[in-house]
Short mmCIF file of C-alpha atoms in Angstrom, two decimals:
data_model
loop_
_atom_site.label_atom_id
_atom_site.label_comp_id
_atom_site.label_asym_id
_atom_site.label_seq_id
_atom_site.Cartn_x
_atom_site.Cartn_y
_atom_site.Cartn_z
CA MET A 570 0.00 0.00 0.00
CA GLN A 571 1.26 3.48 -0.92
CA THR A 572 0.38 6.75 0.81
CA LEU A 573 1.68 10.15 -0.22
CA ILE A 574 1.84 13.12 2.14
CA GLU A 575 2.13 16.21 -0.03
CA ASN A 576 3.39 19.70 0.76
CA VAL A 577 4.89 19.35 4.24
CA ASN A 578 7.84 20.89 6.02
CA VAL A 579 10.04 18.07 7.35
CA VAL A 580 11.41 18.62 10.86
CA ASN A 581 14.32 16.55 12.19
CA PRO A 582 16.32 17.73 15.21
CA PHE A 583 19.64 19.45 14.42
CA GLU A 584 18.79 19.74 10.71
CA GLU A 585 17.51 22.59 8.58
CA ILE A 586 13.79 22.27 7.92
CA SER A 587 13.11 20.87 4.45
CA THR A 588 10.21 22.89 3.10
CA HIS A 589 7.50 21.88 0.61
CA GLN A 590 8.37 18.19 0.62
CA ASN A 591 6.40 15.18 -0.59
CA VAL A 592 6.77 12.03 1.49
CA LEU A 593 5.96 8.64 -0.03
CA ILE A 594 5.12 5.78 2.33
CA GLU A 595 5.00 2.16 1.23
CA ASP A 596 4.35 -0.90 3.43
CA GLY A 597 4.84 1.10 6.61
CA VAL A 598 8.21 2.58 5.58
CA ILE A 599 9.20 6.00 4.24
CA LYS A 600 10.30 5.24 0.67
CA GLU A 601 11.01 8.69 -0.72
CA ILE A 602 11.22 12.31 0.39
CA THR A 603 11.43 14.83 -2.42
CA SER A 604 10.33 18.27 -3.55
CA GLY A 605 9.47 16.71 -6.91
CA LYS A 606 6.16 15.30 -8.01
CA ILE A 607 5.14 11.77 -6.92
CA LYS A 608 2.05 9.82 -7.90
CA ALA A 609 0.14 7.62 -5.46
CA ASP A 610 -3.42 6.35 -5.07
CA ASN A 611 -3.81 7.58 -1.50
CA VAL A 612 -2.84 11.25 -1.06
CA ILE A 613 -2.86 13.37 2.09
CA ASP A 614 -2.57 17.14 1.65
CA GLY A 615 -0.14 18.34 4.33
CA GLU A 616 -1.24 21.94 3.71
CA ASP A 617 2.25 23.34 4.42
CA ASN A 618 2.21 21.99 7.99
CA TYR A 619 5.14 20.41 9.84
CA LEU A 620 5.97 16.70 9.73
CA LEU A 621 7.93 15.11 12.59
CA SER A 622 8.68 11.62 13.78
CA GLY A 623 6.11 10.19 16.17
CA PHE A 624 7.32 10.52 19.76
CA ILE A 625 8.56 7.81 22.11
CA ASP A 626 7.57 8.11 25.77
CA CYS A 627 10.28 6.25 27.67
CA HIS A 628 8.36 5.94 30.94
CA THR A 629 4.66 5.13 30.99
CA HIS A 630 2.21 2.79 32.74
CA ILE A 631 -0.42 2.26 30.06
CA PHE A 632 -2.74 0.07 32.19
CA ALA A 633 -2.57 2.34 35.23
CA LYS A 634 -5.05 4.95 36.34
CA GLY A 635 -3.35 6.58 39.31
CA PHE A 636 -2.20 3.42 41.16
CA HIS A 637 -4.94 3.89 43.75
CA LYS A 638 -4.98 0.80 45.96
CA GLU A 639 -8.63 1.29 46.85
CA GLU A 640 -9.56 0.90 43.19
CA ASN A 641 -7.49 -2.28 42.91
CA MET A 642 -9.56 -3.71 45.75
CA ALA A 643 -12.96 -2.60 44.46
CA ASN A 644 -12.77 -3.11 40.70
CA PRO A 645 -13.17 -6.35 38.74
CA LEU A 646 -9.87 -7.48 37.22
CA GLY A 647 -11.22 -6.94 33.70
CA LEU A 648 -11.24 -3.15 34.19
CA HIS A 649 -7.47 -3.29 34.59
CA PHE A 650 -7.26 -4.33 30.93
CA TYR A 651 -10.14 -2.27 29.53
CA ASN A 652 -8.58 0.91 30.97
CA ALA A 653 -5.68 0.43 28.55
CA VAL A 654 -7.94 1.04 25.53
CA PRO A 655 -8.80 4.71 26.23
CA HIS A 656 -5.33 5.28 27.70
CA ALA A 657 -3.76 4.05 24.46
CA LEU A 658 -5.96 6.32 22.34
CA GLN A 659 -5.17 9.34 24.54
CA THR A 660 -1.46 8.57 24.17
CA VAL A 661 -1.61 8.28 20.38
CA ASN A 662 -3.70 11.46 20.11
CA ALA A 663 -0.95 13.26 22.03
CA GLY A 664 1.53 12.37 19.29
CA VAL A 665 3.18 9.35 20.91
CA THR A 666 3.49 6.31 18.64
CA THR A 667 5.78 4.17 20.84
CA ILE A 668 5.98 3.76 24.61
CA ARG A 669 8.31 2.09 27.05
CA ASP A 670 6.07 0.73 29.79
CA CYS A 671 7.76 0.67 33.19
CA GLY A 672 5.32 -1.63 34.93
CA SER A 673 1.75 -3.01 34.83
CA ALA A 674 1.29 -3.75 31.11
CA ASP A 675 1.63 -7.35 30.01
CA LEU A 676 2.25 -9.22 26.77
CA SER A 677 -1.45 -9.07 25.85
CA PHE A 678 -1.19 -5.35 25.13
CA LYS A 679 1.79 -5.83 22.84
CA LEU A 680 -0.01 -8.58 20.91
CA ALA A 681 -3.22 -6.55 20.72
CA GLN A 682 -1.32 -3.58 19.27
CA GLN A 683 0.48 -5.74 16.74
CA ARG A 684 -2.83 -7.28 15.68
CA LYS A 685 -4.46 -3.81 15.46
CA LEU A 686 -7.29 -4.73 17.82
CA PHE A 687 -7.48 -1.10 18.91
CA THR A 688 -5.52 2.12 18.34
CA ALA A 689 -2.42 1.97 20.51
CA PRO A 690 1.22 2.92 20.63
CA LYS A 691 3.84 0.26 20.03
CA ILE A 692 5.21 -0.94 23.34
CA HIS A 693 8.52 -1.90 24.95
CA LEU A 694 7.61 -4.00 28.02
CA SER A 695 9.02 -4.47 31.51
CA ILE A 696 5.94 -6.47 32.66
CA THR A 697 6.33 -5.82 36.42
CA PRO A 698 9.09 -4.17 38.45
CA LEU A 699 11.29 -6.14 40.82
CA VAL A 700 10.68 -4.87 44.36
CA MET A 701 12.15 -5.88 47.69
CA THR A 702 9.96 -6.76 50.67
CA GLY A 703 8.83 -3.48 52.22
CA GLY A 704 10.13 -1.50 49.26
CA HIS A 705 8.52 0.86 46.78
CA PHE A 706 5.67 -0.94 45.02
CA ASP A 707 5.40 -3.66 47.64
CA LEU A 708 1.66 -3.20 47.92
CA LEU A 709 1.08 -5.34 50.99
CA LEU A 710 -0.62 -2.92 53.40
CA PRO A 711 -0.26 -2.82 57.19
CA SER A 712 -3.68 -4.48 57.32
CA GLY A 713 -2.15 -7.57 55.72
CA TRP A 714 -4.10 -7.12 52.46
CA ASP A 715 -1.93 -7.34 49.34
CA MET A 716 -3.05 -4.84 46.67
CA GLU A 717 -0.70 -6.07 43.93
CA ILE A 718 -2.59 -7.18 40.84
CA ILE A 719 -1.52 -10.64 39.73
CA TYR A 720 -3.00 -13.24 37.40
CA PRO A 721 -1.78 -16.16 35.27
CA GLY A 722 1.08 -15.04 33.03
CA PHE A 723 1.84 -11.99 35.15
CA PRO A 724 4.43 -12.72 37.87
CA LYS A 725 4.54 -11.10 41.27
CA GLY A 726 7.44 -8.66 41.56
CA ARG A 727 8.46 -9.09 45.20
CA CYS A 728 11.85 -10.75 45.74
CA ASP A 729 14.78 -10.73 48.20
CA GLY A 730 18.32 -12.07 48.12
CA VAL A 731 20.50 -13.22 45.26
CA GLU A 732 18.61 -16.43 44.50
CA GLU A 733 15.18 -14.80 44.49
CA VAL A 734 16.15 -11.83 42.30
CA LEU A 735 17.82 -14.21 39.86
CA LYS A 736 14.67 -16.32 39.59
CA LYS A 737 12.39 -13.28 39.41
CA THR A 738 14.43 -11.78 36.55
CA ARG A 739 13.95 -15.03 34.67
CA GLU A 740 10.22 -15.10 35.45
CA VAL A 741 9.71 -11.56 34.17
CA ARG A 742 11.67 -12.35 31.02
CA ARG A 743 9.58 -15.48 30.52
CA ALA A 744 6.42 -13.36 30.79
CA GLY A 745 7.51 -11.34 27.76
CA ALA A 746 9.62 -8.47 29.10
CA ASP A 747 11.83 -6.49 26.74
CA PHE A 748 13.78 -5.00 29.65
CA ILE A 749 13.97 -5.35 33.43
CA LYS A 750 12.69 -2.64 35.78
CA VAL A 751 13.92 -2.50 39.39
CA MET A 752 12.63 -0.37 42.25
CA ALA A 753 15.99 0.78 43.64
CA SER A 754 14.73 3.43 46.06
CA GLY A 755 11.64 4.41 47.96
CA GLY A 756 8.95 6.39 46.21
CA VAL A 757 6.02 8.75 46.57
CA LEU A 758 3.09 6.41 45.95
CA THR A 759 3.97 3.56 48.34
CA THR A 760 3.34 3.89 52.07
CA ASN A 761 6.17 3.31 54.53
CA THR A 762 8.92 4.05 51.99
CA SER A 763 10.86 7.27 51.49
CA PRO A 764 12.46 8.45 48.24
CA GLU A 765 15.89 9.25 49.69
CA PHE A 766 16.63 5.66 50.79
CA ALA A 767 18.27 3.05 48.54
CA GLN A 768 16.63 -0.37 48.09
CA PHE A 769 18.16 -3.76 47.16
CA ASN A 770 21.82 -4.35 47.99
CA LYS A 771 24.74 -4.30 45.57
CA LYS A 772 24.90 -8.09 45.20
CA GLU A 773 21.20 -8.27 44.35
CA LEU A 774 21.49 -5.45 41.79
CA LYS A 775 24.55 -6.99 40.14
CA THR A 776 22.81 -10.37 39.95
CA ILE A 777 19.85 -8.81 38.14
CA VAL A 778 22.11 -7.07 35.62
CA ASN A 779 24.22 -10.17 34.95
CA GLU A 780 21.14 -12.29 34.30
CA ALA A 781 19.54 -9.65 32.08
CA LYS A 782 22.70 -9.19 30.05
CA ALA A 783 22.80 -12.92 29.33
CA THR A 784 20.03 -12.22 26.80
CA ASN A 785 21.04 -8.63 25.94
CA MET A 786 18.32 -7.04 28.07
CA LYS A 787 18.78 -3.61 29.61
CA VAL A 788 18.00 -2.90 33.25
CA SER A 789 16.28 0.27 34.43
CA ALA A 790 16.02 1.65 37.96
CA HIS A 791 13.23 3.63 39.52
CA CYS A 792 15.48 5.69 41.75
CA HIS A 793 15.25 8.99 43.62
CA SER A 794 18.04 8.16 46.10
CA LEU A 795 21.60 9.33 45.46
CA LYS A 796 23.08 6.22 47.06
CA GLY A 797 20.66 4.03 45.12
CA MET A 798 21.67 5.67 41.84
CA ASN A 799 25.34 5.04 42.50
CA ASN A 800 24.63 1.42 43.43
CA CYS A 801 22.79 0.94 40.14
CA ILE A 802 25.40 2.70 38.02
CA ASP A 803 28.13 0.54 39.56
CA ALA A 804 26.02 -2.58 38.96
CA GLY A 805 25.73 -1.83 35.23
CA PHE A 806 22.18 -0.44 34.87
CA SER A 807 21.33 1.23 31.55
CA SER A 808 19.02 3.94 32.85
CA ILE A 809 17.87 5.77 35.95
CA GLU A 810 14.20 6.82 36.10
CA HIS A 811 13.40 10.08 37.94
CA GLY A 812 16.88 10.75 39.43
CA THR A 813 15.52 13.31 41.88
CA PHE A 814 18.49 13.67 44.21
CA ILE A 815 21.20 13.36 41.56
CA ASP A 816 24.30 15.53 42.09
CA ARG A 817 27.15 16.72 39.90
CA LYS A 818 29.54 13.89 40.78
CA THR A 819 26.94 11.21 40.05
CA SER A 820 25.97 12.99 36.84
CA GLN A 821 29.58 12.88 35.72
CA LYS A 822 29.72 9.17 36.45
CA MET A 823 26.49 8.56 34.50
CA ALA A 824 27.83 10.47 31.50
CA GLU A 825 31.12 8.57 31.63
CA LYS A 826 29.41 5.18 31.81
CA ASN A 827 26.70 6.10 29.26
CA VAL A 828 23.82 5.61 31.71
CA SER A 829 20.70 7.47 30.54
CA LEU A 830 18.33 9.50 32.71
CA VAL A 831 14.56 9.45 32.15
CA ALA A 832 13.80 12.44 34.34
CA THR A 833 9.95 12.41 34.25
CA LEU A 834 9.80 16.07 35.28
CA LEU A 835 6.14 16.35 34.31
CA VAL A 836 4.75 13.88 36.83
CA HIS A 837 5.93 15.70 39.95
CA GLN A 838 4.87 19.10 38.64
CA PHE A 839 1.45 17.75 37.62
CA LEU A 840 0.80 16.07 40.98
CA ALA A 841 2.00 19.11 42.92
CA LYS A 842 -0.49 21.25 41.01
CA ASN A 843 -3.45 18.86 40.94
CA GLY A 844 -2.95 16.71 44.05
CA PHE A 845 -4.49 13.32 44.82
CA PRO A 846 -8.19 12.33 45.05
CA ALA A 847 -9.86 13.31 48.30
CA TRP A 848 -10.85 9.68 48.90
CA ASP A 849 -7.21 8.49 48.70
CA SER A 850 -6.43 7.32 52.24
CA TYR A 851 -2.73 8.04 51.78
CA ALA A 852 -3.02 11.45 50.08
CA ALA A 853 -1.49 13.42 52.97
CA GLU A 854 1.56 11.13 53.16
CA LYS A 855 2.10 11.26 49.40
CA THR A 856 1.74 15.05 49.31
CA ALA A 857 4.37 15.50 52.03
CA LYS A 858 6.89 13.38 50.11
CA LEU A 859 6.01 15.12 46.86
CA LYS A 860 6.80 18.57 48.27
CA GLU A 861 10.32 17.43 49.09
CA ILE A 862 10.84 16.04 45.59
CA VAL A 863 9.44 18.97 43.59
CA LYS A 864 11.70 21.36 45.49
CA VAL A 865 14.94 19.84 44.20
CA HIS A 866 14.13 17.72 41.14
CA LYS A 867 14.30 20.37 38.40
CA GLU A 868 17.46 21.95 39.81
CA ASN A 869 19.25 18.59 40.06
CA VAL A 870 18.25 17.44 36.58
CA SER A 871 19.61 20.74 35.26
CA VAL A 872 22.97 19.74 36.74
CA ALA A 873 22.75 16.35 35.01
CA TYR A 874 22.09 18.12 31.70
CA GLU A 875 25.06 20.42 32.23
CA GLU A 876 27.29 17.38 32.80
CA GLY A 877 26.26 15.75 29.53
CA VAL A 878 23.96 12.98 30.81
CA ASN A 879 21.79 11.50 28.04
CA ILE A 880 18.31 12.64 29.13
CA LEU A 881 15.32 10.94 27.49
CA MET A 882 11.67 11.97 27.41
CA GLY A 883 9.43 10.12 29.85
CA THR A 884 6.29 11.17 31.69
CA ASP A 885 5.21 8.52 34.21
CA SER A 886 1.77 8.67 32.60
CA GLY A 887 -0.53 6.34 34.50
CA VAL A 888 0.54 7.97 37.74
CA ILE A 889 -0.98 11.07 36.15
CA PRO A 890 -3.70 11.04 33.47
CA HIS A 891 -2.66 9.85 30.02
CA GLY A 892 -2.53 12.20 27.05
CA HIS A 893 -0.32 14.96 28.48
CA ASN A 894 2.87 13.32 27.23
CA LEU A 895 4.46 16.06 25.15
CA GLU A 896 4.14 18.58 27.98
CA GLU A 897 7.37 16.94 29.17
CA LEU A 898 9.21 18.67 26.31
CA THR A 899 8.52 22.08 27.84
CA HIS A 900 9.96 20.88 31.15
CA LEU A 901 13.07 19.66 29.31
CA THR A 902 13.59 23.09 27.78
CA ASP A 903 13.11 24.60 31.24
CA ILE A 904 16.25 22.77 32.44
CA GLY A 905 18.29 24.24 29.58
CA MET A 906 17.68 22.01 26.58
CA SER A 907 17.16 23.57 23.17
CA ALA A 908 14.01 22.66 21.24
CA ASP A 909 16.16 20.40 19.04
CA GLU A 910 17.55 18.58 22.08
CA ALA A 911 14.13 18.15 23.67
CA ILE A 912 12.61 16.75 20.47
CA ALA A 913 15.59 14.41 20.02
CA ALA A 914 15.11 13.19 23.62
CA GLY A 915 11.66 11.96 22.61
CA THR A 916 12.47 10.72 19.10
CA VAL A 917 15.84 9.70 17.67
CA ASN A 918 17.72 9.47 20.99
CA ALA A 919 14.90 7.48 22.57
CA ALA A 920 14.81 5.17 19.53
CA GLU A 921 18.56 4.60 19.77
CA PHE A 922 18.25 3.77 23.48
CA LEU A 923 15.57 1.19 22.70
CA GLY A 924 17.78 -0.36 20.06
CA PHE A 925 16.04 0.88 16.89
CA ASP A 926 18.12 2.19 13.98
CA ASN A 927 15.12 2.94 11.73
CA LEU A 928 12.89 4.96 14.06
CA GLY A 929 12.78 8.51 15.37
CA LEU A 930 13.50 10.54 12.22
CA VAL A 931 11.59 11.54 9.09
CA LYS A 932 14.03 9.82 6.78
CA GLU A 933 13.98 7.40 3.88
CA ASN A 934 13.91 3.72 4.94
CA TYR A 935 12.70 4.68 8.42
CA ALA A 936 9.41 3.50 9.93
CA ALA A 937 6.47 5.67 8.91
CA ASP A 938 5.54 6.68 12.47
CA LEU A 939 4.85 10.38 11.99
CA ILE A 940 2.94 13.37 13.32
CA LEU A 941 1.69 16.41 11.44
CA VAL A 942 1.73 19.65 13.46
CA ASN A 943 0.20 23.02 12.61
CA SER A 944 3.24 25.15 13.53
CA ASN A 945 7.00 24.87 13.83
CA PRO A 946 7.95 23.24 17.16
CA LEU A 947 11.55 24.43 16.79
CA ASP A 948 10.25 27.98 17.28
CA ASP A 949 8.22 26.96 20.33
CA VAL A 950 8.26 23.36 21.52
CA GLY A 951 5.26 24.21 23.70
CA VAL A 952 2.96 23.91 20.67
CA LEU A 953 3.29 20.14 21.04
CA SER A 954 1.75 20.30 24.52
CA ASN A 955 -1.66 21.05 23.01
CA ASN A 956 -3.07 17.92 21.38
CA ASP A 957 -5.25 20.07 19.11
CA ASN A 958 -2.07 21.25 17.38
CA ILE A 959 -1.26 17.66 16.40
CA LEU A 960 -3.38 17.38 13.30
CA LYS A 961 -2.58 13.81 12.25
CA VAL A 962 -0.77 10.81 13.70
CA ILE A 963 0.48 8.11 11.36
CA GLN A 964 1.70 4.73 12.57
CA ASP A 965 3.23 2.17 10.20
CA GLY A 966 1.87 4.26 7.35
CA PHE A 967 -1.74 4.26 8.59
CA VAL A 968 -3.54 7.37 9.81
CA VAL A 969 -4.57 6.68 13.44
CA LYS A 970 -5.62 10.24 14.29
#
């Protein structure tokens, strides 16, 4: 199947905009980009708008709707899956064509997307995060009730000691994971944990990395804690998620060892502004921890940027409502990134991190995952924050918005 997008201005980060271009797509791949005439049966008039690669959100939770434990208790299990359908549509409508899910989505979503059962971003899976007993995302409450959602084919994430983390890494891989996610510090959403404290010991972390690397899988750490970050960097992790308390010395070490940072600046700002539901029994505790994080996060990530850390776009959507994804780009420019750098963080650099060499640019022989925008985001990256400015979304050559 051929589709032609006529009269567009092609935007790739760090390149001059190519104006009045015609882009031919065939079998889901960009076949030709030219200012000359091309014939095709299916033609889309780009109307002199701006064509970019579809974005990659490197930290989402596509099944999640706030991680409210009360809802886990009250709702039928089926809602856990049905929620993913509107979440996926909201994500695509925001201009995101690929996501890296950092916990809760399972192999069924990936298969459903591949089979086009509903409109959804492509997905890079972690299945469920590895969490130590009493750590962040150990959802066993003081009452003794365990709020973790489990079902056949979806392993429980809790594990302790070298033997257990080794087995759990293998279980998560067996369940269909593309990478391993580890909760390496406390967090905001889990009771009785605090973000500044490291979780898992060095032997456990190294065991996880060694097992993952046996099949060329990367390992990612949820981590606010400075000590936790250093433990993970030393163990061989590929990325740190959040990185709230990062300092200059640790940033330098990350840059030297090529460890990426998915800063998720949006989530803390969004929660600080909008808060938690009044019925959330743990809202006061979460809010207190959040105030501490918001105060330092932006400043510390700015230091990481100054030291040359590879910062990727991620939002933690699922903790906050889906569909706000590209608001993260504005937060990235707030820490000092140029518009080119911010766009690259969510396109070509994110694609490279995930291991794709044909994704993230509007380029011949690249995947036809594209968005059409009504104004130039290099002049103001904030235009991408408004979903109404994203006129069309194309995935594998098909218009999905």
